[in-house]
Tab-separated table of C-alpha atoms in Angstrom:
chain	number	residue	atom	x	y	z
A	1319	UNK	CA	-14.053	54.629	20.708
A	1320	UNK	CA	-11.302	54.077	23.286
A	1321	UNK	CA	-9.635	51.504	21.019
A	1322	UNK	CA	-9.848	53.834	18.056
A	1323	UNK	CA	-8.220	56.650	20.080
A	1324	UNK	CA	-5.397	54.352	21.150
A	1325	UNK	CA	-4.798	53.238	17.554
A	1326	UNK	CA	-4.812	56.826	16.265
A	1327	UNK	CA	-2.415	57.890	19.024
A	1328	UNK	CA	0.064	55.182	18.021
A	1329	UNK	CA	-0.308	56.048	14.284
A	1330	UNK	CA	0.292	59.782	14.977
A	1331	UNK	CA	3.340	58.936	17.099
A	1332	UNK	CA	4.803	56.724	14.349
A	1333	UNK	CA	4.240	59.374	11.663
A	1334	UNK	CA	5.796	62.005	13.922
A	1335	UNK	CA	8.866	59.869	14.549
A	1336	UNK	CA	9.021	59.102	10.851
A	1337	UNK	CA	9.090	62.808	9.893
A	1338	UNK	CA	11.799	63.395	12.532
A	1339	UNK	CA	13.817	60.502	11.088
A	1340	UNK	CA	13.427	61.869	7.572
A	1341	UNK	CA	14.666	65.254	8.684
A	1342	UNK	CA	17.714	63.874	10.474
A	1343	UNK	CA	18.697	61.389	7.762
A	1344	UNK	CA	18.112	63.719	4.791
A	1345	UNK	CA	19.589	66.854	6.403
A	1346	UNK	CA	23.221	66.024	5.419
A	1347	UNK	CA	22.346	66.421	1.702
A	1348	UNK	CA	20.721	69.838	2.303
A	1349	UNK	CA	23.680	71.066	4.316
A	1350	UNK	CA	26.131	69.788	1.684
A	1351	UNK	CA	24.308	71.613	-1.094
A	1352	UNK	CA	24.189	74.807	0.997
A	1353	UNK	CA	27.942	74.545	1.736
A	1354	UNK	CA	28.714	74.223	-1.988
A	1355	UNK	CA	26.619	77.318	-2.650
A	1356	UNK	CA	28.297	79.182	0.206
A	1357	UNK	CA	25.065	79.749	2.148
A	1358	UNK	CA	23.693	78.729	5.552
A	1359	UNK	CA	20.136	77.427	5.383
A	1360	UNK	CA	17.636	78.302	8.067
A	1361	UNK	CA	15.748	75.644	10.003
A	1362	UNK	CA	12.686	76.156	7.799
A	1363	UNK	CA	14.787	75.763	4.672
A	1364	UNK	CA	16.362	72.612	6.103
A	1365	UNK	CA	12.927	71.169	6.806
A	1366	UNK	CA	11.697	72.065	3.307
A	1367	UNK	CA	14.810	70.573	1.759
A	1368	UNK	CA	14.492	67.271	3.593
A	1369	UNK	CA	10.839	66.722	2.782
A	1370	UNK	CA	10.920	66.715	-1.036
A	1371	UNK	CA	14.135	64.950	-2.025
A	1372	UNK	CA	13.749	62.586	-5.001
A	1373	UNK	CA	16.419	60.152	-3.706
A	1374	UNK	CA	16.003	60.621	0.014
A	1375	UNK	CA	17.659	58.213	2.412
A	1376	UNK	CA	14.307	58.034	4.228
A	1377	UNK	CA	11.373	59.480	2.212
A	1378	UNK	CA	8.783	61.419	4.171
A	1379	UNK	CA	5.353	59.757	4.685
A	1380	UNK	CA	3.574	62.212	2.351
A	1381	UNK	CA	6.074	61.421	-0.454
A	1382	UNK	CA	5.311	57.702	-0.159
A	1383	UNK	CA	1.572	58.347	-0.012
A	1384	UNK	CA	1.758	60.507	-3.196
A	1385	UNK	CA	3.805	57.861	-5.063
A	1386	UNK	CA	1.508	55.066	-3.852
A	1387	UNK	CA	-1.555	56.965	-5.052
A	1388	UNK	CA	0.028	57.863	-8.434
A	1389	UNK	CA	1.132	54.268	-9.203
A	1390	UNK	CA	-2.108	52.750	-7.944
A	1391	UNK	CA	-4.897	55.006	-9.229
A	1392	UNK	CA	-3.292	57.083	-11.991
A	1393	UNK	CA	-1.725	54.195	-13.960
A	1394	UNK	CA	-3.501	51.663	-16.155
A	1395	UNK	CA	-3.677	48.374	-14.276
A	1396	UNK	CA	-1.951	46.678	-17.248
A	1397	UNK	CA	0.962	49.100	-17.074
A	1398	UNK	CA	4.322	47.715	-15.885
A	1399	UNK	CA	4.482	50.727	-13.558
A	1400	UNK	CA	1.169	50.007	-11.889
A	1401	UNK	CA	1.297	48.624	-8.387
A	1402	UNK	CA	-2.022	46.918	-9.059
A	1403	UNK	CA	-0.379	44.930	-11.851
A	1404	UNK	CA	2.603	43.988	-9.731
A	1405	UNK	CA	0.382	43.269	-6.720
A	1406	UNK	CA	-1.707	40.859	-8.753
A	1407	UNK	CA	1.440	38.968	-9.833
A	1408	UNK	CA	2.439	38.578	-6.192
A	1409	UNK	CA	-1.158	37.794	-5.136
A	1410	UNK	CA	-1.483	34.989	-7.704
A	1411	UNK	CA	1.685	33.211	-6.593
A	1412	UNK	CA	0.732	33.759	-2.921
A	1413	UNK	CA	-2.644	32.111	-3.314
A	1414	UNK	CA	-1.255	29.145	-5.217
A	1415	UNK	CA	1.414	28.604	-2.587
A	1416	UNK	CA	-1.092	29.182	0.195
A	1417	UNK	CA	-3.426	26.499	-1.227
A	1418	UNK	CA	-0.502	24.018	-1.532
A	1419	UNK	CA	0.575	24.867	2.032
A	1420	UNK	CA	-2.941	24.210	3.385
A	1421	UNK	CA	-3.263	20.829	1.632
A	1422	UNK	CA	0.196	19.704	2.638
A	1423	UNK	CA	-0.083	21.012	6.222
A	1424	UNK	CA	-3.539	19.513	6.866
A	1425	UNK	CA	-2.669	16.227	5.197
A	1426	UNK	CA	0.537	15.816	7.184
A	1427	UNK	CA	-1.244	16.819	10.453
A	1428	UNK	CA	-3.910	14.147	9.904
A	1429	UNK	CA	-1.236	11.505	9.324
A	1430	UNK	CA	0.706	12.562	12.429
A	1431	UNK	CA	-2.416	12.438	14.627
A	1432	UNK	CA	-3.607	9.107	13.343
A	1433	UNK	CA	-0.239	7.338	13.194
A	1434	UNK	CA	2.538	7.293	15.813
A	1435	UNK	CA	4.959	6.127	13.103
A	1436	UNK	CA	4.111	9.121	10.928
A	1437	UNK	CA	4.613	11.459	13.892
A	1438	UNK	CA	8.100	10.044	14.594
A	1439	UNK	CA	8.930	10.085	10.899
A	1440	UNK	CA	7.677	13.457	9.703
A	1441	UNK	CA	7.447	15.846	12.647
A	1442	UNK	CA	11.195	16.228	13.273
A	1443	UNK	CA	11.804	16.900	9.547
A	1444	UNK	CA	9.005	19.433	9.455
A	1445	UNK	CA	10.577	21.344	12.345
A	1446	UNK	CA	14.058	21.130	10.823
A	1447	UNK	CA	12.784	22.429	7.493
A	1448	UNK	CA	11.905	25.746	9.072
A	1449	UNK	CA	15.553	26.318	10.120
A	1450	UNK	CA	16.734	26.515	6.504
A	1451	UNK	CA	16.970	30.159	5.282
A	1452	UNK	CA	14.483	30.632	2.478
A	1453	UNK	CA	16.858	33.062	0.721
A	1454	UNK	CA	19.373	30.226	0.367
A	1455	UNK	CA	16.703	27.736	-0.655
A	1456	UNK	CA	15.054	29.918	-3.304
A	1457	UNK	CA	17.787	29.724	-6.024
A	1458	UNK	CA	17.912	25.919	-5.669
A	1459	UNK	CA	14.107	25.719	-6.073
A	1460	UNK	CA	14.349	27.852	-9.217
A	1461	UNK	CA	17.069	25.647	-10.752
A	1462	UNK	CA	15.214	22.413	-9.906
A	1463	UNK	CA	11.907	23.795	-11.237
A	1464	UNK	CA	13.635	24.808	-14.509
A	1465	UNK	CA	15.319	21.377	-14.768
A	1466	UNK	CA	11.986	19.619	-14.343
A	1467	UNK	CA	10.475	21.766	-17.092
A	1468	UNK	CA	8.623	24.601	-15.345
A	1469	UNK	CA	9.766	27.688	-17.212
A	1470	UNK	CA	7.268	30.034	-15.455
A	1471	UNK	CA	8.475	31.667	-12.258
A	1472	UNK	CA	5.022	31.233	-10.671
A	1473	UNK	CA	5.959	27.595	-9.842
A	1474	UNK	CA	9.136	28.273	-7.766
A	1475	UNK	CA	7.503	31.288	-6.107
A	1476	UNK	CA	4.483	29.183	-5.158
A	1477	UNK	CA	6.733	26.417	-3.839
A	1478	UNK	CA	8.605	28.927	-1.660
A	1479	UNK	CA	5.330	30.366	-0.391
A	1480	UNK	CA	4.018	26.888	0.362
A	1481	UNK	CA	7.284	26.066	2.168
A	1482	UNK	CA	6.724	28.959	4.577
A	1483	UNK	CA	2.978	28.621	4.915
A	1484	UNK	CA	2.514	24.907	5.571
A	1485	UNK	CA	4.234	24.807	8.965
A	1486	UNK	CA	1.754	27.027	10.934
A	1487	UNK	CA	-1.099	24.995	9.536
A	1488	UNK	CA	0.634	21.736	10.446
A	1489	UNK	CA	1.389	22.723	14.064
A	1490	UNK	CA	-2.056	24.228	14.689
A	1491	UNK	CA	-3.913	21.309	13.126
A	1492	UNK	CA	-1.963	18.777	15.167
A	1493	UNK	CA	-2.853	20.737	18.277
A	1494	UNK	CA	-6.480	21.125	17.255
A	1495	UNK	CA	-7.006	17.477	16.278
A	1496	UNK	CA	-5.636	16.425	19.665
A	1497	UNK	CA	-7.917	18.851	21.563
A	1498	UNK	CA	-10.648	16.308	22.481
A	1499	UNK	CA	-9.858	14.834	25.892
A	1500	UNK	CA	-9.820	11.107	26.709
A	1501	UNK	CA	-13.294	11.256	28.287
A	1502	UNK	CA	-14.821	12.634	25.052
A	1503	UNK	CA	-13.051	9.988	22.984
A	1504	UNK	CA	-14.132	7.192	25.356
A	1505	UNK	CA	-17.750	8.417	25.283
A	1506	UNK	CA	-17.854	8.343	21.475
A	1507	UNK	CA	-16.298	4.872	21.456
A	1508	UNK	CA	-18.878	3.749	23.999
A	1509	UNK	CA	-21.564	4.753	21.504
A	1510	UNK	CA	-19.881	2.440	18.995
A	1511	UNK	CA	-18.237	5.195	16.957
A	1512	UNK	CA	-15.604	4.058	14.470
A	1513	UNK	CA	-12.199	5.793	14.023
A	1514	UNK	CA	-13.572	7.604	10.995
A	1515	UNK	CA	-16.609	8.860	12.977
A	1516	UNK	CA	-14.370	9.965	15.848
A	1517	UNK	CA	-12.301	11.924	13.365
A	1518	UNK	CA	-15.119	13.570	11.410
A	1519	UNK	CA	-17.559	14.195	14.285
A	1520	UNK	CA	-15.135	15.057	17.138
A	1521	UNK	CA	-11.552	15.731	16.140
A	1522	UNK	CA	-12.165	17.751	13.000
A	1523	UNK	CA	-14.788	20.167	14.449
A	1524	UNK	CA	-12.593	20.704	17.515
A	1525	UNK	CA	-9.630	21.654	15.283
A	1526	UNK	CA	-11.415	24.384	13.260
A	1527	UNK	CA	-10.629	27.307	15.621
A	1528	UNK	CA	-6.950	26.369	15.502
A	1529	UNK	CA	-7.163	25.918	11.717
A	1530	UNK	CA	-8.533	29.410	11.044
A	1531	UNK	CA	-6.085	30.974	13.534
A	1532	UNK	CA	-3.226	29.317	11.669
A	1533	UNK	CA	-4.545	30.504	8.287
A	1534	UNK	CA	-4.009	34.162	9.260
A	1535	UNK	CA	-0.387	33.425	10.037
A	1536	UNK	CA	-0.003	31.151	7.099
A	1537	UNK	CA	-1.255	33.509	4.463
A	1538	UNK	CA	1.023	36.281	5.746
A	1539	UNK	CA	3.902	33.799	5.603
A	1540	UNK	CA	2.925	32.825	2.064
A	1541	UNK	CA	3.038	36.507	0.978
A	1542	UNK	CA	6.452	36.959	2.563
A	1543	UNK	CA	7.676	33.765	0.881
A	1544	UNK	CA	6.438	34.994	-2.514
A	1545	UNK	CA	8.104	38.380	-2.136
A	1546	UNK	CA	11.373	36.787	-0.932
A	1547	UNK	CA	11.118	34.310	-3.822
A	1548	UNK	CA	10.893	37.212	-6.305
A	1549	UNK	CA	14.195	38.647	-5.150
A	1550	UNK	CA	16.713	35.946	-6.223
A	1551	UNK	CA	14.697	34.415	-9.038
A	1552	UNK	CA	15.253	37.165	-11.546
A	1553	UNK	CA	11.590	38.142	-11.587
A	1554	UNK	CA	10.759	41.423	-13.322
A	1555	UNK	CA	7.167	41.597	-12.133
A	1556	UNK	CA	5.735	41.471	-8.621
A	1557	UNK	CA	6.111	43.585	-5.522
A	1558	UNK	CA	9.369	41.857	-4.582
A	1559	UNK	CA	10.793	42.603	-8.026
A	1560	UNK	CA	9.789	46.285	-7.627
A	1561	UNK	CA	11.597	46.445	-4.297
A	1562	UNK	CA	14.736	44.956	-5.881
A	1563	UNK	CA	14.573	47.310	-8.879
A	1564	UNK	CA	14.164	50.318	-6.537
A	1565	UNK	CA	17.164	49.202	-4.502
A	1566	UNK	CA	19.452	48.419	-7.482
A	1567	UNK	CA	18.706	51.646	-9.418
A	1568	UNK	CA	18.743	53.973	-6.403
A	1569	UNK	CA	15.032	54.755	-6.550
A	1570	UNK	CA	13.881	54.638	-2.903
A	1571	UNK	CA	10.345	55.749	-3.761
A	1572	UNK	CA	9.773	52.631	-5.887
A	1573	UNK	CA	11.040	50.445	-3.075
A	1574	UNK	CA	8.990	52.100	-0.347
A	1575	UNK	CA	5.816	52.200	-2.436
A	1576	UNK	CA	6.140	48.489	-3.164
A	1577	UNK	CA	6.750	47.831	0.482
A	1578	UNK	CA	3.597	49.644	1.545
A	1579	UNK	CA	1.626	48.000	-1.240
A	1580	UNK	CA	2.768	44.615	0.131
A	1581	UNK	CA	1.632	45.643	3.648
A	1582	UNK	CA	-1.770	46.693	2.308
A	1583	UNK	CA	-2.032	43.439	0.372
A	1584	UNK	CA	-1.158	41.452	3.532
A	1585	UNK	CA	-3.833	43.238	5.501
A	1586	UNK	CA	-6.343	42.536	2.772
A	1587	UNK	CA	-5.472	38.828	2.713
A	1588	UNK	CA	-5.816	38.523	6.508
A	1589	UNK	CA	-9.130	40.326	6.291
A	1590	UNK	CA	-10.274	37.863	3.640
A	1591	UNK	CA	-9.339	34.904	5.872
A	1592	UNK	CA	-11.212	36.518	8.767
A	1593	UNK	CA	-14.273	36.855	6.530
A	1594	UNK	CA	-14.157	33.182	5.578
A	1595	UNK	CA	-13.802	32.293	9.233
A	1596	UNK	CA	-16.851	34.389	10.148
A	1597	UNK	CA	-18.916	32.704	7.413
A	1598	UNK	CA	-17.787	29.248	8.571
A	1599	UNK	CA	-18.632	30.103	12.179
A	1600	UNK	CA	-22.106	31.249	11.218
A	1601	UNK	CA	-22.679	28.049	9.208
A	1602	UNK	CA	-21.657	26.031	12.288
A	1603	UNK	CA	-24.064	27.919	14.520
A	1604	UNK	CA	-21.544	30.235	16.166
A	1605	UNK	CA	-23.674	33.296	15.504
A	1606	UNK	CA	-26.699	31.699	17.173
A	1607	UNK	CA	-24.538	30.757	20.120
A	1608	UNK	CA	-23.210	34.318	20.518
A	1609	UNK	CA	-26.719	35.788	20.197
A	1610	UNK	CA	-28.065	33.401	22.810
A	1611	UNK	CA	-25.216	34.163	25.155
A	1612	UNK	CA	-25.596	37.948	24.741
A	1613	UNK	CA	-29.401	37.933	24.818
A	1614	UNK	CA	-30.473	34.888	26.803
A	1615	UNK	CA	-34.097	35.937	26.817
Protein backbone atom coordinates (compact mmCIF):
# COMPACT_ATOMS: atom_id res chain seq x y z
CA UNK A 1 0.00 0.00 0.00
CA UNK A 2 2.89 2.33 0.82
CA UNK A 3 4.51 1.64 -2.56
CA UNK A 4 1.20 2.25 -4.35
CA UNK A 5 0.78 5.59 -2.57
CA UNK A 6 4.30 6.64 -3.56
CA UNK A 7 3.68 5.69 -7.19
CA UNK A 8 0.34 7.52 -7.30
CA UNK A 9 1.93 10.60 -5.73
CA UNK A 10 4.59 10.71 -8.44
CA UNK A 11 1.98 10.16 -11.19
CA UNK A 12 -0.24 12.96 -9.86
CA UNK A 13 2.78 15.29 -9.63
CA UNK A 14 3.80 14.51 -13.22
CA UNK A 15 0.25 15.08 -14.52
CA UNK A 16 0.03 18.34 -12.59
CA UNK A 17 3.33 19.58 -14.03
CA UNK A 18 2.20 18.47 -17.46
CA UNK A 19 -1.02 20.53 -17.25
CA UNK A 20 1.01 23.52 -16.06
CA UNK A 21 3.41 23.08 -18.99
CA UNK A 22 0.51 22.82 -21.44
CA UNK A 23 -0.97 26.05 -20.10
CA UNK A 24 2.32 27.97 -20.31
CA UNK A 25 3.32 26.67 -23.75
CA UNK A 26 -0.13 27.00 -25.39
CA UNK A 27 -1.06 30.32 -23.79
CA UNK A 28 0.71 32.42 -26.47
CA UNK A 29 -1.73 31.21 -29.15
CA UNK A 30 -4.76 32.11 -26.96
CA UNK A 31 -3.40 35.58 -26.22
CA UNK A 32 -2.61 36.13 -29.91
CA UNK A 33 -6.15 35.19 -30.95
CA UNK A 34 -7.60 37.47 -28.25
CA UNK A 35 -5.36 40.38 -29.37
CA UNK A 36 -6.57 39.99 -32.95
CA UNK A 37 -10.18 40.06 -31.71
CA UNK A 38 -9.44 43.09 -29.52
CA UNK A 39 -10.38 41.33 -26.27
CA UNK A 40 -8.58 40.40 -23.07
CA UNK A 41 -9.28 36.81 -21.95
CA UNK A 42 -9.76 35.99 -18.31
CA UNK A 43 -7.68 33.34 -16.57
CA UNK A 44 -10.49 30.80 -16.93
CA UNK A 45 -10.78 31.54 -20.65
CA UNK A 46 -7.00 31.18 -21.01
CA UNK A 47 -7.10 27.79 -19.28
CA UNK A 48 -10.01 26.64 -21.46
CA UNK A 49 -8.23 27.84 -24.59
CA UNK A 50 -5.00 26.02 -23.78
CA UNK A 51 -6.61 22.69 -23.00
CA UNK A 52 -8.41 21.95 -26.28
CA UNK A 53 -6.11 23.16 -29.07
CA UNK A 54 -5.92 20.83 -32.07
CA UNK A 55 -2.29 21.73 -32.83
CA UNK A 56 -1.03 22.48 -29.37
CA UNK A 57 2.69 22.82 -28.72
CA UNK A 58 2.20 20.53 -25.74
CA UNK A 59 -1.17 18.67 -25.74
CA UNK A 60 -2.86 18.24 -22.37
CA UNK A 61 -2.89 14.71 -20.86
CA UNK A 62 -6.65 14.29 -21.37
CA UNK A 63 -6.30 15.14 -25.09
CA UNK A 64 -3.69 12.42 -25.54
CA UNK A 65 -5.80 9.94 -23.57
CA UNK A 66 -8.83 10.67 -25.77
CA UNK A 67 -6.83 10.30 -29.00
CA UNK A 68 -5.17 7.13 -27.73
CA UNK A 69 -8.55 5.61 -26.86
CA UNK A 70 -10.12 6.64 -30.18
CA UNK A 71 -7.30 5.20 -32.33
CA UNK A 72 -7.01 2.04 -30.24
CA UNK A 73 -10.58 0.97 -29.46
CA UNK A 74 -12.76 2.86 -31.95
CA UNK A 75 -10.81 1.94 -35.10
CA UNK A 76 -10.76 -1.39 -36.88
CA UNK A 77 -7.46 -3.10 -36.14
CA UNK A 78 -6.82 -3.40 -39.90
CA UNK A 79 -7.26 0.34 -40.40
CA UNK A 80 -4.15 2.36 -41.25
CA UNK A 81 -5.22 4.79 -38.51
CA UNK A 82 -5.37 2.12 -35.81
CA UNK A 83 -2.57 2.15 -33.27
CA UNK A 84 -3.09 -1.59 -32.83
CA UNK A 85 -2.20 -2.08 -36.50
CA UNK A 86 0.90 0.11 -36.26
CA UNK A 87 1.85 -1.39 -32.90
CA UNK A 88 1.75 -4.89 -34.40
CA UNK A 89 4.06 -3.79 -37.25
CA UNK A 90 6.56 -2.48 -34.70
CA UNK A 91 6.07 -5.49 -32.41
CA UNK A 92 6.79 -7.95 -35.23
CA UNK A 93 10.09 -6.33 -36.19
CA UNK A 94 11.02 -5.94 -32.53
CA UNK A 95 10.56 -9.64 -31.78
CA UNK A 96 12.51 -10.73 -34.86
CA UNK A 97 15.38 -8.40 -33.95
CA UNK A 98 15.16 -9.44 -30.29
CA UNK A 99 15.47 -13.13 -31.21
CA UNK A 100 18.47 -12.41 -33.46
CA UNK A 101 20.04 -10.33 -30.69
CA UNK A 102 19.63 -13.14 -28.15
CA UNK A 103 21.14 -15.78 -30.41
CA UNK A 104 24.03 -13.53 -31.43
CA UNK A 105 24.68 -12.23 -27.89
CA UNK A 106 24.55 -15.64 -26.20
CA UNK A 107 26.63 -17.30 -28.92
CA UNK A 108 29.31 -14.63 -28.76
CA UNK A 109 29.35 -14.73 -24.94
CA UNK A 110 29.91 -18.50 -24.96
CA UNK A 111 32.81 -18.10 -27.40
CA UNK A 112 34.37 -15.33 -25.30
CA UNK A 113 34.12 -17.32 -22.06
CA UNK A 114 35.50 -20.53 -23.55
CA UNK A 115 38.24 -18.99 -25.68
CA UNK A 116 40.77 -16.33 -24.71
CA UNK A 117 41.46 -15.71 -28.42
CA UNK A 118 37.76 -15.04 -29.04
CA UNK A 119 37.66 -12.62 -26.11
CA UNK A 120 40.61 -10.62 -27.45
CA UNK A 121 39.19 -10.72 -30.97
CA UNK A 122 35.49 -9.96 -30.48
CA UNK A 123 35.00 -8.09 -27.21
CA UNK A 124 36.70 -4.81 -28.27
CA UNK A 125 34.68 -4.74 -31.50
CA UNK A 126 31.45 -5.44 -29.63
CA UNK A 127 32.13 -2.46 -27.35
CA UNK A 128 33.12 -0.20 -30.25
CA UNK A 129 29.97 -1.16 -32.16
CA UNK A 130 27.83 0.50 -29.49
CA UNK A 131 29.52 3.88 -30.05
CA UNK A 132 28.17 4.14 -33.63
CA UNK A 133 24.94 6.23 -33.75
CA UNK A 134 22.11 4.00 -34.90
CA UNK A 135 20.50 6.92 -36.78
CA UNK A 136 23.61 7.10 -38.98
CA UNK A 137 23.78 3.34 -39.35
CA UNK A 138 20.12 2.78 -40.28
CA UNK A 139 20.21 4.21 -43.87
CA UNK A 140 23.29 2.10 -44.66
CA UNK A 141 21.55 -1.04 -43.38
CA UNK A 142 18.52 -0.25 -45.56
CA UNK A 143 20.69 0.22 -48.67
CA UNK A 144 22.69 -2.95 -48.03
CA UNK A 145 19.53 -4.98 -47.33
CA UNK A 146 17.98 -3.74 -50.57
CA UNK A 147 21.18 -4.52 -52.49
CA UNK A 148 21.22 -8.06 -51.14
CA UNK A 149 17.61 -8.55 -52.22
CA UNK A 150 15.50 -7.92 -49.12
CA UNK A 151 12.76 -5.61 -50.35
CA UNK A 152 10.73 -5.77 -47.12
CA UNK A 153 11.55 -3.18 -44.46
CA UNK A 154 11.13 -5.77 -41.71
CA UNK A 155 14.68 -7.04 -42.41
CA UNK A 156 16.57 -3.74 -41.92
CA UNK A 157 14.38 -2.86 -38.92
CA UNK A 158 15.06 -6.26 -37.35
CA UNK A 159 18.81 -5.86 -37.97
CA UNK A 160 18.79 -2.46 -36.28
CA UNK A 161 16.82 -3.90 -33.34
CA UNK A 162 19.26 -6.80 -33.07
CA UNK A 163 22.18 -4.37 -33.22
CA UNK A 164 20.92 -2.57 -30.11
CA UNK A 165 19.67 -5.62 -28.22
CA UNK A 166 22.59 -8.03 -28.51
CA UNK A 167 25.06 -6.03 -26.41
CA UNK A 168 23.20 -6.20 -23.03
CA UNK A 169 22.79 -9.94 -23.52
CA UNK A 170 26.48 -10.34 -24.41
CA UNK A 171 27.80 -8.40 -21.41
CA UNK A 172 25.43 -10.03 -18.92
CA UNK A 173 26.03 -13.55 -20.20
CA UNK A 174 29.81 -13.11 -20.06
CA UNK A 175 29.44 -11.97 -16.46
CA UNK A 176 27.02 -14.78 -15.62
CA UNK A 177 29.06 -17.55 -17.23
CA UNK A 178 32.08 -16.42 -15.23
CA UNK A 179 30.17 -16.32 -11.94
CA UNK A 180 31.31 -19.77 -10.65
CA UNK A 181 34.40 -19.29 -8.49
CA UNK A 182 37.63 -21.32 -8.87
CA UNK A 183 36.71 -23.58 -5.93
CA UNK A 184 33.45 -24.63 -7.59
CA UNK A 185 35.24 -25.25 -10.89
CA UNK A 186 37.99 -27.26 -9.17
CA UNK A 187 35.41 -29.33 -7.28
CA UNK A 188 33.59 -30.29 -10.47
CA UNK A 189 36.89 -31.15 -12.18
CA UNK A 190 37.82 -33.28 -9.15
CA UNK A 191 34.68 -35.30 -9.81
CA UNK A 192 35.97 -35.90 -13.32
CA UNK A 193 33.67 -33.42 -15.04
CA UNK A 194 34.47 -32.57 -18.65
CA UNK A 195 34.48 -29.02 -20.05
CA UNK A 196 31.04 -29.65 -21.52
CA UNK A 197 29.69 -30.83 -18.14
CA UNK A 198 31.24 -27.83 -16.38
CA UNK A 199 29.50 -25.57 -18.87
CA UNK A 200 26.06 -27.22 -18.83
CA UNK A 201 25.88 -28.11 -15.12
CA UNK A 202 27.68 -25.13 -13.54
CA UNK A 203 28.30 -22.13 -15.79
CA UNK A 204 24.97 -22.08 -17.64
CA UNK A 205 22.66 -22.37 -14.56
CA UNK A 206 24.73 -19.70 -12.79
CA UNK A 207 24.26 -17.32 -15.73
CA UNK A 208 20.44 -17.51 -15.91
CA UNK A 209 19.71 -14.66 -13.43
CA UNK A 210 22.02 -12.42 -15.45
CA UNK A 211 20.42 -13.63 -18.68
CA UNK A 212 16.86 -12.75 -17.67
CA UNK A 213 17.95 -9.41 -16.23
CA UNK A 214 19.60 -8.58 -19.55
CA UNK A 215 16.50 -9.59 -21.51
CA UNK A 216 14.44 -6.82 -19.88
CA UNK A 217 17.00 -4.27 -21.05
CA UNK A 218 17.49 -5.97 -24.38
CA UNK A 219 13.83 -6.09 -25.39
CA UNK A 220 13.39 -2.40 -24.56
CA UNK A 221 16.49 -1.63 -26.64
CA UNK A 222 15.09 -3.74 -29.49
CA UNK A 223 11.85 -1.71 -29.43
CA UNK A 224 13.80 1.55 -29.48
CA UNK A 225 15.93 0.23 -32.35
CA UNK A 226 12.84 -0.71 -34.36
CA UNK A 227 11.21 2.69 -33.83
CA UNK A 228 14.43 4.52 -34.71
CA UNK A 229 14.80 2.24 -37.72
CA UNK A 230 11.33 3.25 -38.95
CA UNK A 231 12.26 6.91 -39.04
CA UNK A 232 14.91 7.04 -41.82
CA UNK A 233 13.83 3.94 -43.73
CA UNK A 234 10.79 5.49 -45.37
CA UNK A 235 8.40 3.21 -43.50
CA UNK A 236 4.72 4.15 -43.70
CA UNK A 237 3.55 1.74 -41.01
CA UNK A 238 4.69 1.30 -37.45
CA UNK A 239 4.76 3.50 -34.39
CA UNK A 240 7.98 5.21 -35.52
CA UNK A 241 6.39 6.02 -38.87
CA UNK A 242 3.35 7.51 -37.06
CA UNK A 243 5.65 9.73 -35.00
CA UNK A 244 7.41 10.91 -38.16
CA UNK A 245 4.11 11.57 -39.97
CA UNK A 246 2.78 13.54 -37.00
CA UNK A 247 5.96 15.63 -36.89
CA UNK A 248 6.11 16.29 -40.65
CA UNK A 249 2.43 17.22 -41.06
CA UNK A 250 2.15 19.30 -37.90
CA UNK A 251 -0.19 16.85 -36.12
CA UNK A 252 1.13 16.65 -32.56
CA UNK A 253 -1.70 14.39 -31.39
CA UNK A 254 -0.61 11.65 -33.83
CA UNK A 255 2.97 11.92 -32.60
CA UNK A 256 2.08 11.91 -28.90
CA UNK A 257 -0.41 9.04 -29.23
CA UNK A 258 2.20 6.93 -31.03
CA UNK A 259 4.74 7.80 -28.36
CA UNK A 260 2.44 6.65 -25.56
CA UNK A 261 1.48 3.54 -27.52
CA UNK A 262 5.20 2.73 -27.78
CA UNK A 263 5.60 3.21 -24.03
CA UNK A 264 2.64 0.90 -23.35
CA UNK A 265 4.08 -1.67 -25.78
CA UNK A 266 7.48 -1.48 -24.02
CA UNK A 267 5.84 -2.07 -20.64
CA UNK A 268 3.96 -5.05 -22.07
CA UNK A 269 7.14 -6.56 -23.52
CA UNK A 270 9.03 -6.21 -20.24
CA UNK A 271 6.07 -7.74 -18.41
CA UNK A 272 6.16 -10.64 -20.88
CA UNK A 273 9.88 -11.23 -20.19
CA UNK A 274 9.22 -11.09 -16.45
CA UNK A 275 6.51 -13.73 -16.89
CA UNK A 276 8.87 -16.03 -18.79
CA UNK A 277 11.47 -15.51 -16.06
CA UNK A 278 8.95 -16.44 -13.36
CA UNK A 279 7.99 -19.63 -15.22
CA UNK A 280 11.65 -20.57 -15.71
CA UNK A 281 12.38 -19.93 -12.03
CA UNK A 282 9.49 -22.15 -10.97
CA UNK A 283 10.67 -24.92 -13.31
CA UNK A 284 14.14 -24.69 -11.73
CA UNK A 285 12.74 -24.96 -8.20
CA UNK A 286 12.90 -21.28 -7.30
CA UNK A 287 9.31 -21.24 -6.04
CA UNK A 288 9.95 -24.18 -3.74
CA UNK A 289 13.06 -22.44 -2.43
CA UNK A 290 11.14 -19.21 -1.71
CA UNK A 291 8.32 -21.13 -0.03
CA UNK A 292 10.78 -23.04 2.13
CA UNK A 293 12.61 -19.86 3.06
CA UNK A 294 9.39 -18.00 3.96
CA UNK A 295 7.69 -20.95 5.71
CA UNK A 296 10.50 -23.16 7.02
CA UNK A 297 8.07 -25.37 8.95
